[in-house]
Short mmCIF file of C-alpha atoms and ligand atoms in Angstrom, two decimals:
data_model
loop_
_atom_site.label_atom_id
_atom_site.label_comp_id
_atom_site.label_asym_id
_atom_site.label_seq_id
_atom_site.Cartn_x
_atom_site.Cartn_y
_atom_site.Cartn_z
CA UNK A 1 25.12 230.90 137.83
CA UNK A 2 21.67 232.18 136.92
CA UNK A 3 19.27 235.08 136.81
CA UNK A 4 16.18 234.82 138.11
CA UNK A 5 13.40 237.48 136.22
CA UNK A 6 9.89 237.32 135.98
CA UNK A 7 9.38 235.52 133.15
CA UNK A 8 11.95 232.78 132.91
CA UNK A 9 15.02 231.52 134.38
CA UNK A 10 18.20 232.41 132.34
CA UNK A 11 21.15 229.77 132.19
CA UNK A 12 24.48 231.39 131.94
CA UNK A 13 25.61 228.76 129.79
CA UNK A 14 22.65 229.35 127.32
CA UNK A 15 23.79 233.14 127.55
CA UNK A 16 27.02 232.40 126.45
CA UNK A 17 25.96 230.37 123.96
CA UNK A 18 23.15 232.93 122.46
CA UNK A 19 25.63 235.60 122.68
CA UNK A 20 28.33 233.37 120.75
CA UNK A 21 26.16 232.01 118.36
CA UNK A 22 25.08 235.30 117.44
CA UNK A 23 28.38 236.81 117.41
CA UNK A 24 29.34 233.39 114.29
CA UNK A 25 25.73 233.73 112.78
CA UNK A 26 24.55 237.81 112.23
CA UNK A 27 27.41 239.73 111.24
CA UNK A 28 30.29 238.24 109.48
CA UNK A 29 30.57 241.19 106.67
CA UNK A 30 31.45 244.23 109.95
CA UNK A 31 34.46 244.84 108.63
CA UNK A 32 36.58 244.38 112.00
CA UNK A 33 40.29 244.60 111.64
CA UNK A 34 42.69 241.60 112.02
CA UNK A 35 43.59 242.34 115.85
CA UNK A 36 40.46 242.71 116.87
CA UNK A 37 39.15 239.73 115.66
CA UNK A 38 42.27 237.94 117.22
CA UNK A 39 41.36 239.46 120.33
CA UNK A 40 37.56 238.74 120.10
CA UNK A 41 38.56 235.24 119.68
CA UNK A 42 41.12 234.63 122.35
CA UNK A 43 38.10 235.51 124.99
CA UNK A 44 36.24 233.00 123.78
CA UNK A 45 38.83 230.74 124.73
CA UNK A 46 37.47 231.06 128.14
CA UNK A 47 33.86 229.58 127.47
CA UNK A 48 35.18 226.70 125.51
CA UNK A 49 34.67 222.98 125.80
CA UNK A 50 38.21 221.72 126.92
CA UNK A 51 38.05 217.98 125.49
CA UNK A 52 40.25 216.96 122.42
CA UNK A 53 38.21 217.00 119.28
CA UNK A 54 39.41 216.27 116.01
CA UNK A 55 38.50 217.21 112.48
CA UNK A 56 38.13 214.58 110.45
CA UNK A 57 39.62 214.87 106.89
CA UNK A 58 36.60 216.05 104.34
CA UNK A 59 36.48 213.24 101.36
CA UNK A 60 38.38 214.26 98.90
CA UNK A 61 36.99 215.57 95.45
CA UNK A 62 39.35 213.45 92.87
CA UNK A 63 38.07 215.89 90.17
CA UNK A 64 38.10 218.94 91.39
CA UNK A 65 40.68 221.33 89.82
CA UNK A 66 41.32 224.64 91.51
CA UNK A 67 41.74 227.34 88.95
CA UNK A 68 42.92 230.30 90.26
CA UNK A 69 41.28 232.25 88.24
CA UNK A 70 38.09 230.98 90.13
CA UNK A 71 39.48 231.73 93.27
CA UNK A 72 37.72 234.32 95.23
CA UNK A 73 38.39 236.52 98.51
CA UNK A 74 36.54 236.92 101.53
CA UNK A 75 35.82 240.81 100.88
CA UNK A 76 33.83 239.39 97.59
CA UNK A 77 31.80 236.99 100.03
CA UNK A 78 28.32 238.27 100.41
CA UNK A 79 25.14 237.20 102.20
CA UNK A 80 22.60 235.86 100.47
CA UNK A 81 25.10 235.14 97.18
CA UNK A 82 26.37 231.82 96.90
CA UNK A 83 29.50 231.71 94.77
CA UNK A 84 29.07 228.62 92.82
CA UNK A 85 31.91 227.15 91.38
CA UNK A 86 34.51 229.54 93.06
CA UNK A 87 36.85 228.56 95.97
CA UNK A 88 38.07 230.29 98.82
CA UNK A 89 41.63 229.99 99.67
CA UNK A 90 42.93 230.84 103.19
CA UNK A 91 44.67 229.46 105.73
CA UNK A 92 43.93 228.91 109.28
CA UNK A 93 45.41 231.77 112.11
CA UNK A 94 43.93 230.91 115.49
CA UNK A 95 43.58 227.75 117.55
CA UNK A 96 39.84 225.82 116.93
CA UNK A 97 37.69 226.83 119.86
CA UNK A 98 35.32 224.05 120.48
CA UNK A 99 31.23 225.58 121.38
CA UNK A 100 28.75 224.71 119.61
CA UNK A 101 30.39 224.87 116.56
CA UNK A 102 34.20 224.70 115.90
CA UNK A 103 35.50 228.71 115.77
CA UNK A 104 38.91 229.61 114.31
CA UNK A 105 40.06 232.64 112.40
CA UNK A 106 40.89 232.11 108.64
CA UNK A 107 42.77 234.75 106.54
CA UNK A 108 42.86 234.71 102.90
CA UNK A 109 46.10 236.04 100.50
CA UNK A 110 44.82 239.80 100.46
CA UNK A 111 44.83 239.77 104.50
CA UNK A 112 40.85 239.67 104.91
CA UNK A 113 40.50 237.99 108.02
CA UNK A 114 37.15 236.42 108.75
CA UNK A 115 35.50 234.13 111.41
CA UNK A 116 35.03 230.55 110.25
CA UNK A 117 32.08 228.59 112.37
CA UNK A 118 31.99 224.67 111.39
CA UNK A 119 28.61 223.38 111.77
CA UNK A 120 27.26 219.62 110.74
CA UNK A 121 23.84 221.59 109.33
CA UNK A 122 22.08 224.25 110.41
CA UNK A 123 18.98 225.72 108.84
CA UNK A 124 17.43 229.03 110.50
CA UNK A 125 13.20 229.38 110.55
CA UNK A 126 11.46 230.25 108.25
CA UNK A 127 9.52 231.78 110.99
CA UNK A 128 10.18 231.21 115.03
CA UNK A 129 7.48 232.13 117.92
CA UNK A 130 8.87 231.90 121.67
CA UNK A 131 6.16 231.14 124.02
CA UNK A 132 7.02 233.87 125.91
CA UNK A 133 6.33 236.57 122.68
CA UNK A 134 3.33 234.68 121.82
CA UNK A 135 0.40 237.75 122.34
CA UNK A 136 -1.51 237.31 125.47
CA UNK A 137 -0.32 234.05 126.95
CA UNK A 138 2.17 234.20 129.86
CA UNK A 139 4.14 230.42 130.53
CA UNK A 140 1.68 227.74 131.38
CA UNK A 141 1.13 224.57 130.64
CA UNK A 142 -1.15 225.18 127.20
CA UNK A 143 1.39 227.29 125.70
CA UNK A 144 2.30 224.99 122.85
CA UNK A 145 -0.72 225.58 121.78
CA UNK A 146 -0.94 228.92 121.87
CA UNK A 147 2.58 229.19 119.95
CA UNK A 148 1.00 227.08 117.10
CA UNK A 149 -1.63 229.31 116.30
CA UNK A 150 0.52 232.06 116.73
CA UNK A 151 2.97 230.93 114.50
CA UNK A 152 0.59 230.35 111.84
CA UNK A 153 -0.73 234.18 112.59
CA UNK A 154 2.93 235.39 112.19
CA UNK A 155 3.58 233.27 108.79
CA UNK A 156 0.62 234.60 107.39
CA UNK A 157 1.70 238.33 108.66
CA UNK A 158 4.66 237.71 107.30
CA UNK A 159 3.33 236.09 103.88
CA UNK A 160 1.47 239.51 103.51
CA UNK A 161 4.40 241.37 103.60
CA UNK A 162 6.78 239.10 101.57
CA UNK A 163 4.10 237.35 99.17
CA UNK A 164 7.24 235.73 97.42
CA UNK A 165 7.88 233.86 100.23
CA UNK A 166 4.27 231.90 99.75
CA UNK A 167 5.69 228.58 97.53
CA UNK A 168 8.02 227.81 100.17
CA UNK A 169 5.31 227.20 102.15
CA UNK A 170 2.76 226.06 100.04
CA UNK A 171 5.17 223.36 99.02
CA UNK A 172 4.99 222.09 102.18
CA UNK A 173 1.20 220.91 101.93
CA UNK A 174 -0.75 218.22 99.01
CA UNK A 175 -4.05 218.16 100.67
CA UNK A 176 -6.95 220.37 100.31
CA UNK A 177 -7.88 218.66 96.80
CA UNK A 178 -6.29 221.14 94.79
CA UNK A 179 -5.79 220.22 91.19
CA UNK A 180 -2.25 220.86 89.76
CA UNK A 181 -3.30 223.99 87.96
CA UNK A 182 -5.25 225.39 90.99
CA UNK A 183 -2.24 225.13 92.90
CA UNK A 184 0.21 226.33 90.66
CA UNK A 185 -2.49 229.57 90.17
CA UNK A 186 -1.94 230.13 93.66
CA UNK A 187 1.64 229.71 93.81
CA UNK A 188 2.26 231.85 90.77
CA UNK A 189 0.19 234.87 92.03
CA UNK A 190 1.46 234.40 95.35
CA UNK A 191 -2.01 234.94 96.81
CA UNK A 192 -2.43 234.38 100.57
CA UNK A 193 -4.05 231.22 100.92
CA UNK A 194 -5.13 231.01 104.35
CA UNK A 195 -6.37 227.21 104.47
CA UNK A 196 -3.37 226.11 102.63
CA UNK A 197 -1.14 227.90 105.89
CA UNK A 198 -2.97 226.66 108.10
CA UNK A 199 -2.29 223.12 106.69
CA UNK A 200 0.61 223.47 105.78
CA UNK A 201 1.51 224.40 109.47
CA UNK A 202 -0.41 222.07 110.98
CA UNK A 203 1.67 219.06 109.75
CA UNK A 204 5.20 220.90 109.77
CA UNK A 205 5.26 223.46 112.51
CA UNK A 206 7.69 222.15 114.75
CA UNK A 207 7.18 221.89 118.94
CA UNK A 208 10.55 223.89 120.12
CA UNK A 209 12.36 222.32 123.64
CA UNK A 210 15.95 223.07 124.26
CA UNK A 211 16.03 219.45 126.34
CA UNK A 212 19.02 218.50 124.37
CA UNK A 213 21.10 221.14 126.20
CA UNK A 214 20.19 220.63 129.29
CA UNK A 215 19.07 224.17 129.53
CA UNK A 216 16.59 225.41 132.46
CA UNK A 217 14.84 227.65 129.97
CA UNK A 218 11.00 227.24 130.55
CA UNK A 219 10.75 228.43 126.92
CA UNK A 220 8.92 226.63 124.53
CA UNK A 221 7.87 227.70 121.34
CA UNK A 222 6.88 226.98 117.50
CA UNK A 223 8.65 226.93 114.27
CA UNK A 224 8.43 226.47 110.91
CA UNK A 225 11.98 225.75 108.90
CA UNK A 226 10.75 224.44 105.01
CA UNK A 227 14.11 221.98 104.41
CA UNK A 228 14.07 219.73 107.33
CA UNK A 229 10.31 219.50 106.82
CA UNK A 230 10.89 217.34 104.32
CA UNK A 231 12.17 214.48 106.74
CA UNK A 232 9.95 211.83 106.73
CA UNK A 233 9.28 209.89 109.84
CA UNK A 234 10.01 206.55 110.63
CA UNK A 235 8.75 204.98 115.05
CA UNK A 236 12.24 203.49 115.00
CA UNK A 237 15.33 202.92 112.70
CA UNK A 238 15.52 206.64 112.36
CA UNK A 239 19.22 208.37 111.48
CA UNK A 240 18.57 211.45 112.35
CA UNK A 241 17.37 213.68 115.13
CA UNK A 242 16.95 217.37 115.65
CA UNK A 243 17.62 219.66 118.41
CA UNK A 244 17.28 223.56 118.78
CA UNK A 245 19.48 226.78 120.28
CA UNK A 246 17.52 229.44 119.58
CA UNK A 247 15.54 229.32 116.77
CA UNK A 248 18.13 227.70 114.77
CA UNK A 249 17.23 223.80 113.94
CA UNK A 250 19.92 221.38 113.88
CA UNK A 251 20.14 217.85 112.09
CA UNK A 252 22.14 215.30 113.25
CA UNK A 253 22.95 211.71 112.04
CA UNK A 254 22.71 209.60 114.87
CA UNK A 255 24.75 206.75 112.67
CA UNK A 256 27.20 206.55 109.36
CA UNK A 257 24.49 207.18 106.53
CA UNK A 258 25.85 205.73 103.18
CA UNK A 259 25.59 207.60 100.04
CA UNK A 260 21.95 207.79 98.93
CA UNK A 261 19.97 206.69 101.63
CA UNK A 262 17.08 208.62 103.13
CA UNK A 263 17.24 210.50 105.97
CA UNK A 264 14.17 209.48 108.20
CA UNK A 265 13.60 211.33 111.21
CA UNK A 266 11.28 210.25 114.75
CA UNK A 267 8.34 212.45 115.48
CA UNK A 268 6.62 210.13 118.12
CA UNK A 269 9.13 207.28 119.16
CA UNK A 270 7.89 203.76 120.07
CA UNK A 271 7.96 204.58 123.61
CA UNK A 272 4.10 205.54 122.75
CA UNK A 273 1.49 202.53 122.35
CA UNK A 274 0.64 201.31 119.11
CA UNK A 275 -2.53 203.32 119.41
CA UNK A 276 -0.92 206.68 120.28
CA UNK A 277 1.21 206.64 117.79
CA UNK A 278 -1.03 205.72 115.18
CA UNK A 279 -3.73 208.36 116.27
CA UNK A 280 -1.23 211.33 116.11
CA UNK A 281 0.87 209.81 112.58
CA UNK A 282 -3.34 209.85 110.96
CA UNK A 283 -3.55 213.39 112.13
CA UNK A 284 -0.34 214.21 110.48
CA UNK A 285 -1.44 212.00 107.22
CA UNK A 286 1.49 209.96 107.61
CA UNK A 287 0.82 206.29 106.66
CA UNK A 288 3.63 204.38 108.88
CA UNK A 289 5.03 201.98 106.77
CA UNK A 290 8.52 201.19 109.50
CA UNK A 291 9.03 197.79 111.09
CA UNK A 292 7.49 198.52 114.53
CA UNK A 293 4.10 199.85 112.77
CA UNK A 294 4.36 196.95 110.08
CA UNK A 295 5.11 194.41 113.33
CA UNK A 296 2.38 195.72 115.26
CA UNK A 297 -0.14 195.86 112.87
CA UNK A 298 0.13 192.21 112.18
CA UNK A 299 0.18 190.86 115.72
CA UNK A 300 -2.74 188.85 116.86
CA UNK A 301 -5.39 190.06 119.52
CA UNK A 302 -4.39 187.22 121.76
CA UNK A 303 -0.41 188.64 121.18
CA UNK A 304 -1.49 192.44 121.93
CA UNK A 305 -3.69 191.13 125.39
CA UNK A 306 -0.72 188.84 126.98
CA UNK A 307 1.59 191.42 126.69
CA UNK A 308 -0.70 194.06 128.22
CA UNK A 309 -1.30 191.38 131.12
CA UNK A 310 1.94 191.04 131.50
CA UNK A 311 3.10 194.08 131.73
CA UNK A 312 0.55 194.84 133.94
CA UNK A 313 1.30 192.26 136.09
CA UNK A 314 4.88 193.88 136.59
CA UNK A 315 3.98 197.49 136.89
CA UNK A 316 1.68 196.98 139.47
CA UNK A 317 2.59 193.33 141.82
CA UNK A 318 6.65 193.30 140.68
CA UNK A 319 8.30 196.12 140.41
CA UNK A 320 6.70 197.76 143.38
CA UNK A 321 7.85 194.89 146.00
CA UNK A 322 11.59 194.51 144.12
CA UNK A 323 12.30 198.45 144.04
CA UNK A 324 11.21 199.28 147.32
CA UNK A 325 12.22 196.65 149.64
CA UNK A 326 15.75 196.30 150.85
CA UNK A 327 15.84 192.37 150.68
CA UNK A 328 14.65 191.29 147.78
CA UNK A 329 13.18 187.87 147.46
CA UNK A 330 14.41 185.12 144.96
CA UNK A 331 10.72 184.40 144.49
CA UNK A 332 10.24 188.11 142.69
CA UNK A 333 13.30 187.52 141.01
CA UNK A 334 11.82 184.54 139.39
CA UNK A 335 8.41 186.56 138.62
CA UNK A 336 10.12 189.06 136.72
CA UNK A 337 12.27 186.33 135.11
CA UNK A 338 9.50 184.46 133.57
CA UNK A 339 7.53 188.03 132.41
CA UNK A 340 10.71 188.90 130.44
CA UNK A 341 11.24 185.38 128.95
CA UNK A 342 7.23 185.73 128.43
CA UNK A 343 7.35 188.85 127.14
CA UNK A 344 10.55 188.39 124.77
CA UNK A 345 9.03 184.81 123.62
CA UNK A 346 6.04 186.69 122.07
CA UNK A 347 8.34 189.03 119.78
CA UNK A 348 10.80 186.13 119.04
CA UNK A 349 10.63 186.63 115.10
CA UNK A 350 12.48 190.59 115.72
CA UNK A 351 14.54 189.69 119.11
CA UNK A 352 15.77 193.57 118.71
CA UNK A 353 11.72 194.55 118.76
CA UNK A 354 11.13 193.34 122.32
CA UNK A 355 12.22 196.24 123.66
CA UNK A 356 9.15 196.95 125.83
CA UNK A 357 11.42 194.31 128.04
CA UNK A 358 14.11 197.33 128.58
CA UNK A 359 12.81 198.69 132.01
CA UNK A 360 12.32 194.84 133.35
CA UNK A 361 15.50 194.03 132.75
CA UNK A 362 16.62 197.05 134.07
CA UNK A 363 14.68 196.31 137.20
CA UNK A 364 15.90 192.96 137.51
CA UNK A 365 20.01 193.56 137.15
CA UNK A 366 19.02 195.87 140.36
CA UNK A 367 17.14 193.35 142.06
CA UNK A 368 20.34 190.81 141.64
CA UNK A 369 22.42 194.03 142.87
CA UNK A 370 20.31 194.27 145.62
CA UNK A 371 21.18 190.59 146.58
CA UNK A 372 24.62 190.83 146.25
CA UNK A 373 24.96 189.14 142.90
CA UNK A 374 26.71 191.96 140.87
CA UNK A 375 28.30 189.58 138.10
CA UNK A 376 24.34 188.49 137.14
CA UNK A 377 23.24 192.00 137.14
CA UNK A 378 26.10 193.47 135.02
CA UNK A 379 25.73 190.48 132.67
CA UNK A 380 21.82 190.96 132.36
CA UNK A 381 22.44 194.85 131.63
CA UNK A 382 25.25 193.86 129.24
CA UNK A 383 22.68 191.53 127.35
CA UNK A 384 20.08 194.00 126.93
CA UNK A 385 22.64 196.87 125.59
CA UNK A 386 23.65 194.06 123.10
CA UNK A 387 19.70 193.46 121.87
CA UNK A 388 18.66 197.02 121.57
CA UNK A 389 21.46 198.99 121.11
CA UNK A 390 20.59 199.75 117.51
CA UNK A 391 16.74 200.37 118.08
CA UNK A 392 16.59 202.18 121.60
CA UNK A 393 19.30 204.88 121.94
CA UNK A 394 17.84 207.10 124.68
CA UNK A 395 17.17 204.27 126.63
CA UNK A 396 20.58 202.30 126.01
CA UNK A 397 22.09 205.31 127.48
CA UNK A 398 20.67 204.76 131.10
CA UNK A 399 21.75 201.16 130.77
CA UNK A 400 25.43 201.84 129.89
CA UNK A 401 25.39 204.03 133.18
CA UNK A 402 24.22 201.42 134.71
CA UNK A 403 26.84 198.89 133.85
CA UNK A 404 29.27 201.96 134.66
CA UNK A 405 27.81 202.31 137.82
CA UNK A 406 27.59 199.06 139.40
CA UNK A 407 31.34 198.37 137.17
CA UNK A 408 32.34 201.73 139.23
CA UNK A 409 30.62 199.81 142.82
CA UNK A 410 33.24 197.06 141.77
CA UNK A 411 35.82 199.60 141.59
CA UNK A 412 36.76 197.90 137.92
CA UNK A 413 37.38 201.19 137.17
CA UNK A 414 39.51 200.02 133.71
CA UNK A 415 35.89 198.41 132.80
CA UNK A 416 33.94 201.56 133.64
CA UNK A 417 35.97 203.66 131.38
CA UNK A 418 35.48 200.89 128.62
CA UNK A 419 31.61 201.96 128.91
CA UNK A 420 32.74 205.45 128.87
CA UNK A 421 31.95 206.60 125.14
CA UNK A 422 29.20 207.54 126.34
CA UNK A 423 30.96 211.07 127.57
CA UNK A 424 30.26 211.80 123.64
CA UNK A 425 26.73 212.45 125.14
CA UNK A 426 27.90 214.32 128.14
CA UNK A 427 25.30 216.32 129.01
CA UNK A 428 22.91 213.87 128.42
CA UNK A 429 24.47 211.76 130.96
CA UNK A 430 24.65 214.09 133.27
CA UNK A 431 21.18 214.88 133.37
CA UNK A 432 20.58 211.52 133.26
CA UNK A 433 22.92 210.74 136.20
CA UNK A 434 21.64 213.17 138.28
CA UNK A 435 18.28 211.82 137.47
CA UNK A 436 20.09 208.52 138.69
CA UNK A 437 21.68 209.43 141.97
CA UNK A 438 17.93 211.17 142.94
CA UNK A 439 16.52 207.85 142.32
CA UNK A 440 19.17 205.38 143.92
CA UNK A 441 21.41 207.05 146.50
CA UNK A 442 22.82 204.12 147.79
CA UNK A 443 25.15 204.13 144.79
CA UNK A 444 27.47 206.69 145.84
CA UNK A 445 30.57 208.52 144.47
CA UNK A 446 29.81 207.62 140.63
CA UNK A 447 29.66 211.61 140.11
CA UNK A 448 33.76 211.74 140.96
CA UNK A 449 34.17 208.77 139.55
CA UNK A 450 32.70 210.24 135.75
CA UNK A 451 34.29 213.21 136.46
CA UNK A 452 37.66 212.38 136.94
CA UNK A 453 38.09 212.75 140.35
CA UNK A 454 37.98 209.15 141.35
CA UNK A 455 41.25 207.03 141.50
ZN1 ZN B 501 5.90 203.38 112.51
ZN1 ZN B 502 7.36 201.51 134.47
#
């Protein structure tokens, strides 16, 4: 379902959401009694996420000893106070509802009964603009920009108002040639130091897209959120990504992290050239120091000019005669063969860095589809998911619906559901899907199939 108004197109999941969200994040000291918070909770039941999901038991801490003289009740809980060293004893009443977060109902020995949201990490702005609140600009295609400068208008509003609020975001910014004690001046008055905003913005504000949900919303926005700008970036390898719902930032591990290691986050993936990236990383001051940088930077002209050729050489004579014809000929086929082998040969030192092979590959297991040859195609796919599994996520994920897809074609339906993790990622699969079934209807019923309504 969703409303149509004149400035943007409302998702009634993204409603719910919003509403819910709201309804765990603003007001958890309002004092409801016990039933109604039972009965607040049981409609939520409705908007749920029906899988199975299980909470994972929290390491636990050998040393801690819970003296019950430190214990502490949910009336004494208050925002903004964070009761070191004092535990909260209560026991679960309601069933886990599954949204974005995982929502039960917890009451503690004196009766208090309060909502509990689980969250992996959430951090709200510092400051949010919406493209559609930024002053004068209605939704185009230049609004990001528009949101940055307003965002740094609105920080420095609100810096004038709250001046105590200036080191969190002066921390966020070295430049400027500053001396310690300059710095530190500035900080300690808490004067408004317009360059050092604008700066400091500049290389933190954070483009907001709600792509990670699927959502319709044609809002974009701007935001600033001081923890997570600490992240530092990394073209691949990273283990963490962010998404948004709202203007709350989320942080997600994409992979076990072991104790100590550094988080490292992905602001311009290796999907851009060399070149790209390198332009936009100097205009951040970030010196890439990660593999793909470290591997580019040493290849050879020679290296850097083959690959362009052949790449070239696919874009514009290969793929368009293997995806477009019905019958495709063994001689392509054997063209695109010797570009990947080509193409892989020249990044044989890092195997799992010749990803730039990905959408060949992907083109070929089709073109051996296309001839009948399904084992060859599923095999090629298979290979690929095995080489870059690790370094291209996004991309692995079209290739494992691939392999479900042509696996689904073979009705091995036991081997499709094999390849079928990748439900974790549901919604990204479905948009991915759909993007799928625009781009190859011949492949049929794979929509029932995923969905549970094949055999
Ligand atoms: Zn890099
Ligand atoms: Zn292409």
């Amino acid at each position: 379902m969703k409303c149509i108004t004149v400035t943007r197109t409302i998702d009634a999941f993204e409603v719910v959401q919003n509403a819910i969200l709201r309804l765990t994040v603003d007001n958890f000291s309002q004092g409801k009694s016990r039933e109604q918070l039972i009965d607040e909770h049981k409609r939520l039941d409705n908007f749920c996420d029906k899988k199975k999901y299980v909470v994972h038991n929290i390491n636990k801490q050998e040393n801690l000893t819970l003296n019950f003289q430190l214990r502490i009740s949910i009336s004494n809980l208050k925002v903004n106070n964070v009761p070191t060293g004092r535990f909260l004893l209560c026991r679960v009443i309601s069933k886990f509802v599954k949204l974005f977060a995982l929502l039960a109902l917890v009451e503690d020995p004196e009766g208090n009964v309060e909502r509990l949201a689980l969250y992996n990490w959430t951090k709200e702005a510092f400051k949010v603009v919406f493209s559609n609140e930024a002053f004068g600009t209605m939704i185009s295609n230049t609004l990001g920009d528009s949101c940055a400068e307003e965002l740094t208008t609105c920080v420095t509003r609100k810096l004038f108002e709250e001046p105590y609020y200036c080191p969190e975001v002066y921390q966020l910014y070295n430049g400027l040639n500053l001396s310690r004690n300059e710095k530190n001046e500035i900080i300690r008055k808490n004067s408004i130091h317009i360059e050092l905003i604008i700066q400091a913005l500049m290389h933190n504000g954070v483009g907001l897209n709600y792509d990670k949900f699927n959502l319709k919303t044609k809002i974009t926005g701007s935001g600033l959120w001081t923890l997570p700008s600490f992240l530092n970036h990394a073209c691949i390898d990273e283990n963490v990504y962010n998404f948004f719902l709202g203007d709350l930032l989320f942080i997600r591990t994409n992979r076990p992290i072991s104790k100590g290691e550094e988080l490292i986050i992905n602001y311009r993936d290796a999907t851009f050239s060399y070149e790209e990236r390198l332009s936009y990383l100097k205009y951040m001051n970030i010196d890439c120091q990660c593999r793909m940088c470290k591997l580019e930077r040493s290849e050879s002209q020679e290296i850097k000019l083959r690959m362009a050729q052949l790449l070239k050489a696919y874009h514009e004579s290969i793929f368009p005669k293997v995806s477009k014809s019905h019958r495709v000929e063994p001689s392509h086929i054997k063209e695109l063969e010797y570009i990947i082998a080509e193409l892989r040969s020249l990044r044989k030192e890092h195997p799992d860095l010749g990803f730039n092979t990905i959408e060949l590959s992907n083109t070929l297991a089709f073109a051996y589809l296309g001839i009948g040859n399904s084992k060859k195609a599923l095999s090629i796919l298979k290979e690929v998911y095995d080489l870059y599994k690790t370094v291209r996520e996004s991309e692995i994920r079209i290739i494992i619906l691939d392999i479900i897809i042509i696996n689904s074609k073979l009705k091995l339906f036991e081997e499709a559901k094999k390849w079928e993790f990748a439900r974790q990622v549901w919604s990204e699969l479905c948009r991915v899907m759909h993007e799928h079934v625009i781009k190859r209807p011949a492949l049929g019923n794979l929509e029932n199939v995923l969905l549970g309504n094949g055999p």
